[in-house]
Coordinates of C-alpha atoms in Angstrom, one line a residue:
M38 CA -7.4 -6.7 6.6
L39 CA -5.6 -6.7 2.8
G40 CA -7.3 -6.0 -0.5
L41 CA -6.8 -4.9 -4.2
T42 CA -4.8 -5.9 -7.1
E43 CA -5.3 -5.3 -10.9
E44 CA -4.5 -6.8 -14.4
K45 CA -5.6 -5.5 -17.6
S46 CA -8.4 -7.1 -19.3
S47 CA -7.9 -9.6 -22.3
R48 CA -3.7 -9.9 -21.5
A49 CA -2.0 -13.1 -21.5
I50 CA 0.8 -13.7 -20.4
K51 CA 3.1 -16.7 -21.3
L52 CA 6.2 -18.1 -19.2
L53 CA 8.2 -20.8 -20.6
L54 CA 9.8 -23.0 -18.2
I55 CA 12.4 -25.8 -18.7
N56 CA 10.1 -28.8 -18.7
L57 CA 7.3 -27.0 -17.6
T58 CA 4.4 -25.1 -19.3
V59 CA 2.3 -22.3 -17.6
L60 CA -0.5 -20.8 -19.4
F61 CA -1.4 -17.7 -17.2
L62 CA -4.7 -15.7 -18.6
V63 CA -5.9 -12.6 -16.7
F64 CA -8.9 -11.2 -16.9
S65 CA -11.0 -8.8 -15.4
G66 CA -14.7 -9.6 -16.5
P67 CA -16.0 -12.8 -14.5
A68 CA -16.7 -12.7 -10.6
C69 CA -13.3 -14.2 -8.8
K70 CA -13.7 -17.5 -7.4
F71 CA -11.7 -17.8 -4.6
G72 CA -9.9 -21.2 -3.7
G73 CA -12.3 -23.8 -2.5
S74 CA -15.9 -22.0 -3.0
S75 CA -15.2 -22.2 -6.8
S76 CA -16.5 -25.1 -9.0
S77 CA -15.2 -23.9 -12.5
G78 CA -11.6 -24.4 -13.4
S79 CA -10.7 -26.9 -10.7
D80 CA -8.5 -29.8 -10.5
D81 CA -9.0 -31.8 -13.7
S82 CA -9.2 -35.1 -11.9
S83 CA -10.2 -36.8 -14.9
S84 CA -7.3 -36.5 -16.9
S85 CA -5.7 -39.6 -18.3
V86 CA -2.4 -38.8 -16.9
A87 CA -2.0 -39.9 -13.3
P88 CA -2.1 -37.3 -10.7
S89 CA 1.0 -35.8 -9.3
E90 CA 1.7 -34.3 -6.1
G91 CA 3.7 -31.1 -5.9
E92 CA 4.0 -27.3 -5.1
V93 CA 3.1 -24.2 -7.0
T94 CA 5.7 -21.1 -6.7
G95 CA 6.1 -17.8 -7.8
Q96 CA 7.0 -14.1 -7.3
L97 CA 4.6 -11.1 -6.9
L98 CA 6.0 -7.9 -8.2
D99 CA 4.4 -4.3 -8.8
E100 CA 4.3 -2.5 -12.1
N101 CA 7.6 -1.2 -11.1
G102 CA 9.2 -4.8 -10.4
N103 CA 9.4 -4.3 -6.6
P104 CA 8.2 -7.3 -4.8
I105 CA 5.0 -7.5 -3.1
A106 CA 4.8 -8.7 0.4
G107 CA 1.9 -10.3 2.5
A108 CA -0.3 -10.8 -0.4
T109 CA -2.9 -14.0 -0.2
V110 CA -2.5 -16.3 -3.4
V111 CA -4.9 -19.3 -4.1
I112 CA -4.5 -22.1 -6.7
G113 CA -7.0 -24.4 -7.4
A114 CA -10.3 -24.9 -6.2
N115 CA -9.2 -27.7 -3.7
S116 CA -5.8 -26.3 -3.2
P117 CA -4.6 -24.2 -0.2
C118 CA -3.5 -20.6 0.1
D119 CA -0.3 -18.7 0.9
I120 CA 1.1 -15.2 1.7
S121 CA 3.8 -13.7 -0.1
D122 CA 7.2 -13.1 1.9
D123 CA 9.2 -9.6 1.9
N124 CA 10.9 -10.9 -1.4
G125 CA 7.2 -11.2 -3.1
N126 CA 7.7 -15.1 -3.1
F127 CA 5.2 -17.6 -2.4
R128 CA 5.2 -21.5 -1.9
I129 CA 2.0 -23.6 -2.0
K130 CA 3.4 -26.7 -0.8
D131 CA 0.4 -28.9 -0.4
R132 CA -1.1 -31.5 -3.5
V133 CA -1.3 -29.7 -6.7
V134 CA -2.3 -31.7 -9.2
N135 CA -2.0 -31.8 -13.2
G136 CA -4.8 -29.7 -14.6
T137 CA -6.1 -26.1 -15.0
H138 CA -6.3 -24.2 -11.7
P139 CA -7.8 -21.0 -10.9
F140 CA -5.2 -18.5 -9.9
Y141 CA -5.8 -15.6 -7.9
V142 CA -4.0 -12.8 -6.1
V143 CA -5.4 -9.9 -3.6
T144 CA -3.6 -7.8 -1.2
D145 CA -4.0 -4.1 0.0
G146 CA -3.3 -1.4 -2.6
F147 CA -3.8 -3.6 -6.0
R148 CA -6.6 -5.0 -7.8
T149 CA -7.7 -8.6 -7.9
L150 CA -5.6 -10.8 -10.1
D151 CA -7.9 -13.2 -11.5
G152 CA -6.5 -16.2 -13.9
A153 CA -5.5 -19.8 -14.5
A154 CA -2.2 -21.9 -14.6
V155 CA -2.3 -24.8 -16.6
V156 CA 0.0 -27.4 -14.6
V157 CA 1.5 -30.0 -16.8
N158 CA 3.9 -31.4 -14.0
G159 CA 3.6 -31.6 -10.2
N160 CA 6.3 -28.8 -9.3
V161 CA 5.3 -26.0 -11.2
S162 CA 6.4 -21.9 -11.3
V163 CA 4.2 -19.4 -12.5
G164 CA 7.5 -17.3 -12.5
K165 CA 7.5 -13.5 -12.0
V166 CA 3.6 -12.2 -12.4
K167 CA 3.4 -8.6 -12.6
I168 CA 0.3 -6.7 -10.7
E169 CA -0.9 -3.3 -11.4
G170 CA -1.8 -1.1 -8.2
I171 CA -4.9 0.6 -7.6
K172 CA -4.7 4.5 -7.9
D173 CA -8.7 4.9 -5.9
V174 CA -8.1 3.3 -2.5
G175 CA -11.0 5.3 -1.2
N176 CA -13.5 4.1 -3.9
A177 CA -13.1 0.6 -2.7
P178 CA -15.5 -1.7 -0.5
H179 CA -14.9 -2.0 3.1
F180 CA -15.7 -4.5 5.6
S181 CA -16.8 -2.7 8.7
D182 CA -17.5 -6.1 10.7
F183 CA -16.2 -10.0 10.0
L184 CA -17.2 -12.5 12.2
A185 CA -16.1 -16.5 12.0
I186 CA -16.8 -19.4 14.3
V187 CA -16.5 -23.2 14.5
E188 CA -19.5 -25.0 15.8
N189 CA -20.3 -28.6 14.9
N190 CA -17.3 -28.9 12.6
K191 CA -18.7 -26.3 10.5
V192 CA -16.9 -22.8 10.0
K193 CA -19.8 -20.1 10.0
V194 CA -19.2 -16.4 8.7
T195 CA -21.1 -13.4 9.1
A196 CA -19.9 -10.2 7.5
T197 CA -21.2 -6.3 7.3
I198 CA -19.8 -4.6 4.0
D199 CA -19.6 -1.0 2.8
K200 CA -19.8 -1.4 -0.9
G201 CA -17.9 1.8 -1.7
A202 CA -18.0 3.2 -5.0
D203 CA -19.5 0.1 -7.2
E204 CA -21.7 -2.4 -7.1
L205 CA -20.7 -5.7 -5.2
V206 CA -20.7 -8.7 -7.5
D207 CA -18.4 -11.4 -5.3
I208 CA -18.2 -12.2 -1.6
R209 CA -16.3 -15.1 -0.2
A210 CA -14.8 -16.3 3.0
E211 CA -11.6 -18.6 2.8
M212 CA -9.9 -20.6 5.4
L213 CA -6.6 -19.5 4.8
S214 CA -4.2 -22.1 3.6
Y215 CA -6.7 -25.0 3.2
G216 CA -8.2 -24.4 -0.1
V217 CA -11.9 -24.5 1.4
G218 CA -14.4 -21.7 1.5
A219 CA -17.8 -20.6 0.8
V220 CA -19.8 -17.8 -1.2
L221 CA -21.4 -15.2 1.2
T222 CA -25.0 -14.3 0.4
K223 CA -27.0 -11.2 1.7
Q224 CA -29.2 -11.8 4.4
G225 CA -31.0 -8.7 5.6
D226 CA -28.3 -6.5 6.4
V227 CA -25.6 -8.9 6.7
Y228 CA -23.8 -11.6 4.5
K229 CA -23.7 -15.3 5.5
G230 CA -22.2 -18.4 4.6
E231 CA -20.6 -21.8 5.9
F232 CA -18.8 -24.5 5.1
D233 CA -17.1 -27.8 6.5
L234 CA -14.0 -27.5 8.8
P235 CA -11.3 -29.6 7.1
A236 CA -10.2 -33.1 8.9
E237 CA -6.6 -31.9 8.7
A238 CA -6.8 -28.5 10.1
G239 CA -4.3 -28.2 12.5
G240 CA -6.0 -26.1 15.5
P241 CA -6.1 -24.5 17.7
R242 CA -7.9 -22.3 15.5
A243 CA -8.2 -21.2 12.1
I244 CA -7.9 -18.2 10.1
I245 CA -10.3 -17.1 8.0
M246 CA -10.0 -14.7 5.1
G247 CA -13.2 -12.3 4.1
F248 CA -13.1 -11.2 0.2
A249 CA -15.6 -8.6 -1.3
R250 CA -15.2 -7.6 -4.9
D251 CA -16.7 -4.9 -6.3
A252 CA -17.9 -4.4 -10.4
D253 CA -14.8 -2.5 -10.7
N254 CA -12.7 -5.4 -9.8
R255 CA -11.4 -3.9 -6.7
I256 CA -11.3 -6.0 -3.5
S257 CA -11.5 -5.6 0.1
T258 CA -10.7 -8.3 2.2
A259 CA -10.9 -9.0 6.3
A260 CA -9.3 -11.8 8.5
D261 CA -10.6 -13.1 11.5
I262 CA -9.7 -16.0 13.8
T263 CA -11.9 -18.5 15.0
N264 CA -12.9 -19.9 18.7
E265 CA -10.8 -23.1 19.6
F266 CA -11.7 -26.3 18.3
T267 CA -9.6 -29.7 18.4
G268 CA -7.4 -30.2 15.6
A269 CA -4.9 -32.2 14.1
G270 CA -2.0 -30.2 15.5
G271 CA 1.2 -29.7 14.2
S272 CA 5.3 -29.1 13.9
Y273 CA 4.5 -25.3 15.2
A274 CA 4.1 -24.7 19.2
L275 CA 3.9 -21.2 21.2
Q276 CA 7.3 -21.3 21.8
T277 CA 8.7 -21.7 18.5
I278 CA 8.2 -17.7 17.7
N279 CA 10.3 -17.2 20.5
G280 CA 13.4 -14.5 19.3
T281 CA 13.8 -10.9 18.8
Y282 CA 12.3 -9.3 15.9
S283 CA 12.6 -6.2 14.0
G284 CA 10.7 -4.5 10.9
S285 CA 8.2 -2.5 9.4
I286 CA 4.1 -2.2 9.6
G287 CA 2.4 -0.4 7.0
F288 CA -1.6 0.3 6.7
H289 CA -3.7 2.6 4.1
P290 CA -6.0 5.2 5.6
R291 CA -9.0 5.3 3.5
D292 CA -10.4 9.0 4.6
K293 CA -8.5 12.4 3.2
D294 CA -5.2 10.5 2.7
R295 CA -6.5 7.6 0.6
G296 CA -3.7 6.3 -1.0
F297 CA -0.8 7.3 0.8
E298 CA 0.5 4.4 3.0
H299 CA 1.5 5.1 6.4
R300 CA 4.2 3.3 7.8
G301 CA 5.8 2.4 11.3
N302 CA 9.0 0.4 12.5
A303 CA 9.0 -2.0 15.6
K304 CA 11.5 -4.0 17.7
L305 CA 9.8 -6.5 19.6
V306 CA 11.0 -9.5 21.7
F307 CA 8.3 -12.6 21.8
N308 CA 8.8 -15.0 24.7
N309 CA 6.4 -17.8 25.7
G310 CA 3.5 -15.9 24.8
D311 CA 4.6 -12.3 25.8
A312 CA 5.3 -9.9 23.6
T313 CA 7.4 -6.4 24.6
G314 CA 9.4 -4.2 22.7
T315 CA 8.7 -0.6 21.1
Y316 CA 7.0 0.8 18.0
V317 CA 7.5 4.4 16.6
E318 CA 6.1 6.2 13.4
P319 CA 5.7 9.6 12.5
N320 CA 3.7 11.8 14.5
Y321 CA 1.2 13.7 12.2
A322 CA 0.2 15.9 15.2
L323 CA 2.9 18.0 14.5
L324 CA 1.3 19.2 11.5
V325 CA -1.5 21.1 13.2
K326 CA 0.3 21.9 16.7
H327 CA 3.0 24.0 15.5
N328 CA 4.3 25.1 19.1
G329 CA 7.6 23.0 19.3
S330 CA 6.2 20.9 22.3
V331 CA 5.2 18.1 19.9
E332 CA 7.8 15.4 19.2
P333 CA 8.4 14.3 15.8
F334 CA 7.8 10.8 16.4
K335 CA 5.2 8.8 18.3
Q336 CA 7.0 6.3 20.2
K337 CA 5.0 3.3 22.5
T338 CA 6.5 0.5 24.5
S339 CA 4.5 -2.6 24.7
S340 CA 5.3 -4.2 28.2
D341 CA 2.1 -6.4 28.1
G342 CA 1.7 -7.5 24.7
K343 CA 0.4 -11.4 23.7
V344 CA 1.4 -13.9 21.2
Q345 CA -1.3 -16.4 20.2
L346 CA -0.6 -19.5 18.2
I347 CA -3.4 -19.8 15.8
D348 CA -2.5 -22.9 13.7
A349 CA 0.1 -25.5 14.8
L350 CA 0.1 -27.0 11.3
K351 CA 0.3 -24.1 8.9
G352 CA 2.6 -21.8 11.8
F353 CA 0.1 -19.0 12.0
Y354 CA 0.3 -16.5 14.7
R355 CA -1.3 -13.6 16.3
V356 CA 0.4 -10.5 18.2
V357 CA -1.7 -7.9 20.2
L358 CA 0.0 -4.7 21.0
F359 CA -1.1 -2.0 23.1
D360 CA -4.5 -3.7 23.8
G361 CA -5.4 -1.4 26.5
D362 CA -4.4 2.0 24.2
E363 CA -7.0 3.3 22.3
D364 CA -5.0 5.9 20.5
R365 CA -2.9 3.2 18.3
R366 CA -3.5 -0.2 18.8
V367 CA -1.7 -3.0 16.7
K368 CA -2.9 -6.1 15.9
M369 CA -1.0 -8.7 13.7
L370 CA -1.7 -11.9 11.9
G371 CA 0.8 -13.7 10.2
K372 CA 2.9 -16.2 9.1
L373 CA 6.2 -17.8 10.6
N374 CA 8.4 -19.5 7.9
S375 CA 9.7 -22.4 9.5
A376 CA 9.3 -24.6 12.7
T377 CA 12.8 -25.2 13.0
N378 CA 15.0 -22.3 12.2
P379 CA 12.5 -19.4 11.7
T380 CA 13.8 -15.9 10.4
D381 CA 10.9 -14.3 9.2
F382 CA 7.1 -13.5 10.6
Y383 CA 5.1 -11.5 7.8
G384 CA 1.3 -11.2 6.9
L385 CA -1.6 -8.7 7.9
T386 CA -1.9 -5.5 10.3
R387 CA -5.0 -4.2 11.4
V388 CA -4.1 -0.7 13.4
F389 CA -6.8 1.5 15.4
D390 CA -6.8 4.9 14.6
K391 CA -8.6 6.9 17.8
S392 CA -9.1 9.8 15.7
K393 CA -11.2 8.5 13.2
N394 CA -12.3 5.6 15.6
K395 CA -11.6 3.2 12.4
F396 CA -9.3 0.2 12.0
Y397 CA -7.0 0.4 9.1
G398 CA -5.2 -2.5 6.9
G399 CA -1.9 -3.3 5.9
R400 CA 1.1 -5.7 5.9
F401 CA 4.1 -6.3 8.3
H402 CA 7.3 -8.1 8.1
L403 CA 9.7 -8.8 10.7
K404 CA 13.1 -10.0 11.2
N405 CA 14.3 -12.8 13.7
N406 CA 17.3 -11.0 14.1
A407 CA 18.7 -9.5 17.3
S408 CA 21.4 -7.8 15.7
F409 CA 19.1 -6.1 13.0
E410 CA 19.8 -2.2 12.5
W411 CA 19.3 0.6 10.4
G412 CA 22.6 2.7 9.9
I413 CA 23.6 6.0 7.9
G414 CA 24.8 3.6 4.8
D415 CA 21.2 2.9 4.2
M416 CA 20.6 6.3 3.3
A417 CA 23.2 5.8 0.6
K418 CA 22.5 6.4 -3.4
A419 CA 19.7 8.6 -4.9
W420 CA 16.4 9.5 -3.5
T421 CA 13.1 10.9 -4.7
I422 CA 11.4 12.8 -2.1
S423 CA 7.7 14.2 -2.3
N424 CA 6.7 16.9 0.4
F425 CA 3.2 18.2 0.9
L426 CA 2.4 21.2 2.9
P427 CA -1.5 20.7 3.9
E428 CA -3.8 23.6 4.8
D429 CA -4.8 23.4 8.3
E430 CA -5.0 25.2 11.8
G431 CA -0.9 24.7 12.0
N432 CA -0.1 26.6 8.4
S433 CA -1.7 29.7 8.9
N434 CA -3.2 31.3 6.1
S435 CA -1.1 34.1 6.4
I436 CA 1.6 32.0 4.8
S437 CA 2.4 33.5 1.5
G438 CA 5.0 33.1 -1.3
T439 CA 6.2 29.9 -2.3
Y440 CA 5.6 27.6 0.9
K441 CA 2.1 28.8 1.0
P442 CA 0.0 25.5 1.7
P443 CA -1.7 23.4 0.3
F444 CA 1.1 22.4 -2.1
Q445 CA 3.6 19.4 -3.1
Y446 CA 6.9 19.8 -4.7
N447 CA 9.6 16.9 -4.8
V448 CA 13.1 16.8 -4.1
A449 CA 15.7 14.6 -5.5
V450 CA 19.1 14.3 -3.7
N451 CA 22.1 12.0 -4.1
V452 CA 23.6 10.9 -0.9
E453 CA 26.9 9.2 0.5
A454 CA 28.0 8.6 3.8
G455 CA 24.8 10.8 5.3
V456 CA 26.3 13.8 3.3
V457 CA 23.7 15.2 0.4
L458 CA 26.2 15.5 -2.5
A459 CA 23.7 17.4 -5.3
G460 CA 20.0 17.7 -5.4
N461 CA 17.2 19.3 -7.5
C462 CA 13.6 20.5 -6.5
T463 CA 10.5 20.9 -8.7
L464 CA 10.0 24.5 -7.2
G465 CA 13.1 25.5 -9.5
T466 CA 15.8 25.8 -6.5
T467 CA 18.6 23.7 -6.0
V468 CA 20.2 21.8 -2.7
L469 CA 23.2 23.8 -1.5
S470 CA 23.9 21.5 1.2
G471 CA 22.6 18.6 3.4
S472 CA 23.1 16.1 5.7
Y473 CA 21.3 13.0 7.4
I474 CA 21.9 11.5 11.0
V475 CA 20.5 8.3 12.6
L476 CA 18.4 9.0 15.6
D477 CA 17.6 5.6 16.7
S478 CA 19.3 2.6 14.7
T479 CA 17.4 0.2 16.3
L480 CA 14.1 1.7 15.1
G481 CA 15.1 3.2 11.9
K482 CA 14.6 6.7 12.7
Y483 CA 16.5 9.4 11.0
Q484 CA 16.7 12.8 11.0
G485 CA 17.8 15.2 7.9
T486 CA 18.7 18.7 6.9
L487 CA 18.6 20.5 3.6
T488 CA 19.8 24.2 2.7
M489 CA 17.9 25.3 -0.6
S490 CA 19.1 27.9 -3.3
D491 CA 16.0 30.4 -1.9
G492 CA 17.5 30.6 1.6
A493 CA 14.9 28.0 2.7
T494 CA 16.0 25.1 5.4
F495 CA 14.1 21.6 5.2
T496 CA 14.4 19.7 8.5
Y497 CA 13.1 16.2 8.1
W498 CA 12.3 13.6 10.9
F499 CA 11.5 10.2 8.9
I500 CA 11.9 6.2 9.6
V501 CA 12.6 4.2 6.9
G502 CA 11.2 0.7 6.3
F503 CA 12.4 -2.6 6.6
K504 CA 13.9 -3.1 3.3
K505 CA 15.7 0.6 3.2
M506 CA 14.1 1.5 0.4
A507 CA 11.2 4.1 1.8
M508 CA 11.1 6.4 4.1
F509 CA 8.0 8.4 5.8
G510 CA 7.9 11.4 8.2
V511 CA 7.1 15.0 8.9
K512 CA 9.1 17.9 8.3
K513 CA 9.7 21.4 9.1
I514 CA 10.5 24.3 6.5
V515 CA 12.0 28.0 7.7
S516 CA 12.2 30.4 5.2
G517 CA 12.8 33.8 6.8
A518 CA 9.9 34.7 9.1
I519 CA 7.8 31.8 7.6
T520 CA 7.7 28.5 9.5
A521 CA 5.3 25.7 7.8
Y522 CA 5.0 22.0 8.5
G523 CA 4.2 19.2 6.3
I524 CA 4.2 15.5 5.6
N525 CA 7.1 13.6 3.3
W526 CA 7.6 9.9 1.8
G527 CA 10.3 9.1 -0.5
H528 CA 11.9 5.9 -2.3
K529 CA 15.3 5.3 -3.0
R530 CA 16.8 4.8 -6.5
E531 CA 20.2 4.0 -8.1
V532 CA 22.1 7.5 -9.0
G533 CA 21.3 8.4 -12.8
Q534 CA 18.0 5.8 -12.7
D535 CA 14.9 7.4 -14.1
W536 CA 11.9 7.7 -11.7
F537 CA 9.3 9.3 -13.8
K538 CA 8.5 8.1 -17.5
T539 CA 5.8 9.8 -20.0
A540 CA 4.1 6.5 -20.1
Y541 CA 3.3 7.1 -16.2
L542 CA 0.9 9.9 -17.1
K543 CA -1.5 7.5 -18.6
G544 CA -4.9 7.6 -16.7
W545 CA -7.5 9.7 -15.3
F546 CA -7.0 12.3 -12.5
F547 CA -10.0 14.2 -10.4
G548 CA -9.5 16.9 -8.2
Y549 CA -10.1 20.8 -7.9
Y550 CA -8.6 24.2 -8.6
K551 CA -8.4 27.2 -6.5
I552 CA -8.2 30.5 -8.2
T553 CA -5.9 33.2 -5.9
S554 CA -5.6 36.1 -8.1
G555 CA -7.2 37.4 -11.4
P556 CA -10.9 38.2 -12.0
N557 CA -12.1 35.3 -10.4
I558 CA -10.2 35.4 -7.3
G559 CA -11.4 32.9 -4.4
S560 CA -13.5 30.4 -7.1
I561 CA -13.6 27.0 -6.6
G562 CA -14.0 24.2 -9.4
L563 CA -14.0 20.5 -9.7
M564 CA -11.6 19.1 -12.9
H565 CA -10.7 16.1 -14.2
F566 CA -9.0 14.7 -17.4
K567 CA -7.6 11.7 -19.2
M568 CA -4.2 11.4 -20.7
N569 CA -2.8 8.8 -23.0
E570 CA 0.5 7.3 -22.8
N571 CA 2.2 9.8 -24.6
G572 CA 1.0 12.5 -22.1
E573 CA -1.8 13.6 -24.7
V574 CA -4.8 15.1 -22.8
L575 CA -7.9 13.5 -24.4
T576 CA -11.1 14.4 -22.6
G577 CA -12.0 16.3 -19.4
K578 CA -13.4 19.3 -17.8
V579 CA -12.1 22.0 -15.7
G580 CA -15.2 23.8 -13.9
T581 CA -16.3 26.7 -15.2
I582 CA -12.9 27.4 -17.0
I583 CA -13.1 24.5 -19.6
S584 CA -16.6 22.8 -20.2
S585 CA -15.3 20.3 -22.2
V586 CA -11.5 19.5 -22.6
T587 CA -10.7 18.5 -26.3
G588 CA -6.9 18.5 -26.3
G589 CA -3.5 19.6 -24.8
S590 CA -0.6 17.5 -23.2
L591 CA 1.4 17.2 -20.4
S592 CA 5.4 16.3 -20.2
F593 CA 8.3 16.0 -17.5
T594 CA 10.4 19.0 -18.0
G595 CA 13.1 21.2 -16.4
T596 CA 16.0 20.4 -14.6
N597 CA 16.5 16.6 -13.9
S598 CA 13.1 16.2 -14.3
T599 CA 13.0 12.4 -14.8
Y600 CA 14.2 12.1 -11.3
T601 CA 12.1 15.0 -9.7
G602 CA 8.7 14.5 -11.5
Q603 CA 8.4 18.1 -12.4
L604 CA 6.2 18.9 -15.7
A605 CA 3.9 21.4 -17.2
G606 CA 1.6 21.4 -20.1
T607 CA -1.6 22.8 -21.2
L608 CA -5.7 21.6 -21.4
T609 CA -7.2 23.1 -24.1
G610 CA -11.1 23.4 -25.3
N611 CA -13.8 26.0 -25.9
S612 CA -11.7 28.6 -27.2
A613 CA -9.8 28.5 -23.1
T614 CA -6.6 26.9 -22.0
F615 CA -5.5 25.7 -18.6
T616 CA -1.8 26.2 -18.5
I617 CA -0.1 23.7 -15.8
A618 CA 2.9 25.2 -14.5
P619 CA 3.3 28.8 -16.3
A620 CA 5.9 31.0 -16.2
S621 CA 7.1 32.4 -13.0
S622 CA 5.0 30.0 -10.8
R623 CA 5.7 27.4 -8.5
N624 CA 5.6 24.6 -11.1
A625 CA 3.9 21.3 -10.8
S626 CA 4.7 17.6 -9.7
M627 CA 3.8 14.4 -9.6
G628 CA 4.1 12.4 -6.6
V629 CA 6.9 9.7 -6.3
Y630 CA 4.2 7.0 -5.8
L631 CA 2.4 8.3 -9.0
Q632 CA -1.0 9.0 -7.6
R633 CA -0.9 12.6 -6.9
L634 CA -0.6 15.3 -9.6
L635 CA -0.8 19.1 -8.7
G636 CA 0.6 22.3 -8.8
D637 CA 0.1 25.9 -10.0
F638 CA -2.0 27.0 -13.0
S639 CA -3.2 29.8 -15.1
D640 CA -5.7 30.7 -17.5
S641 CA -6.6 32.1 -20.6
S642 CA -9.1 34.9 -18.8
G643 CA -6.3 35.9 -16.5
N644 CA -6.4 33.9 -13.7
S645 CA -4.4 31.9 -11.5
G646 CA -3.7 29.7 -8.7
Y647 CA -3.6 26.0 -7.5
F648 CA -4.7 22.7 -8.7
F649 CA -4.6 19.4 -6.7
T650 CA -5.8 16.3 -8.5
H651 CA -5.5 12.3 -7.8
R652 CA -5.4 9.4 -10.0
V653 CA -8.4 7.6 -10.5
H654 CA -9.1 4.4 -11.7
K655 CA -11.4 4.0 -14.5
S656 CA -12.3 1.8 -17.5
N657 CA -13.1 4.0 -20.0

C-alpha cells in the first residue's frame, strides 16, 4: 500500500521549459479523478493541432527538496501511470497527445497532489514538483481489504475501507500503468466497481491500485494482483530480474507511533523465481525487555522466498519473503527499470506486524549490484538525531532526573572517518567524544557510542538507509546507576547546514501535558495550539491551565539550535502562562522530521512537568 500527498489551496506553479509550456495548477477542493476513471480534463482530441505521441517526465520532491521514490503518478484520463524511482523521477512513455491532462500523485506520508498539465508538444517535462508531507497519518482512511479479479475481460474490484477522521469523497481503482479504471461505489458494507481489461495488457496478471480520498485530502491506497489471464505479452520474463539486490524497505505504522517510519535493509538474490537472502531491522523489543538477552537487531534469512512476474509488458514483479513467518512477513510489489540491463527494482511494500495483527504499507528500493555495501564513510558529515525514551515496562517509573521517560531530545554531531568531532544536545550537554563502527557492511548495520558532558553514555544500534542519508535504530543510556532504553532516528546534513527554521513551526500541534511537581501534581490534560510562520501562537487550549490561548511565541534557541532543534517560548491567555523550556529544565525540542514537539514546562500557578505534542494537519 501507499498513500498521501498535499499542496496548498489556490497555489499555481508555472514552469517555463525550452520550447515547451506546462501550466501546473494545484488545488484541493474538487474530488480527485484518477487516470482513466475521469471524464473531465481528458485529452483534447478535438484540437486543431494534429496529435503527437510522446512522454511526460518529471521529478517529485518533498518540502525539504529530497526525492520521493515509489510514488504513483497518473497523467491524462487516457494515459498510463508510472512509479517514481529512487531519485523521484518518473517517465510515462506511452502516448500523450496535445491538450490539458489531469495530473495526480499519491504516495505514503503525503497528501494527494491534484492538478493539470497543459501539453503543447508531445514530449513534456513538468520539472521538479514539490509536495508537502502529511502530519497526521493516523487520521487517514485505511483499506482493510482490497480484491481485484479478471473475469470475462473485465476487471472487478471489491474494497473495504475504514474512513478515518473525515468522510470519504472519492474512491477509485486504477490499472497501474494502463490509465484505465473505475469509480468504486458503496454497496452494503463494501465498495465495488469494474472496467474493461485493455487489449494491450501484457499479462499474465495485472496490478490494480485502489485510492480512497477523504474530505481533508488524505489518501489511502491499496494494491492487488489479479488472477492469471491471457495477455499480449512483452519483453520482460521471470529470468529478467535475476541478480543480487541490496537496498531498503520502509513502512508506516498507523497506531501509537503514527508518522514514524520504520525501516529495514535487505540483501536478496533472485534466481528463476526463487528469492533468498537476509532482511534486518532494529529490534524494538529491546525497549520492553531490558535484561541484556535481547539482540538490538531483528534479522531474518529467507530460503524459500518467491518471485513472480506480474506484467511482461510493463516490468512489474512481486516478491514474497517469510510467507510462513507471522512475525514479520514482507511483500514487495514493484517495477524493474529495464528489460535488457536492469539496475533498479522499486515500488510498494506490505509488512505484516504480528503484535498488532495488521499489514502496513510503505516503499522499497533495491539496487541490482552484488558489490553494493555500506561503509564507515557513509556516516561522514553532520547528523541530527532524535532520541525518544518511551514510558513502558522496560523504562521503569523509578528512573528520575534527566533521563526520566517519556521524553525526547536531539543530538547534533559532526562525524569524520567514524570519529565524532563535535556535538551538542538539546538537554544542554555537549558531546565529549564518540565513534561509530560498521557491524555488517552488506546490510548497513552500525553501532555508535557518545560520551556526554554530564557523564552519560549513549550506545546506538541502527541501520542506515539505501540512500545513506537516514538512520533508524534503538539505543541504551547509562547515567550512573540509571539505565534507560529508547528509539532513535536521524538524518544526514552538510556541516553547517541549518536543519530547523522558524517557518517550520507553522501549524497545529495536538497532545497532552502531565504535571510532575507543584500544587496540581499528577494532573494530566489535553492541549493544542496553532502557530504561524514566525512562531507566533495564534490560538489553542492547555487543559485547565489556559482555557483559551490568545498569544505567545516559540523560537529555536540555545547553542547550535538550528542544528539541534532546541526551542523555548510561552503560550498565554486567561491571565496565565505556560512556559516551554523554563530555566533549570531539560528544555524542549522539535523532532528531526518536524512532527513532534515536546519538552519540559512550568506554569504561572507553580506547576511543572512535561508535554508531548504531535503536528496535525487542519485546514483552519
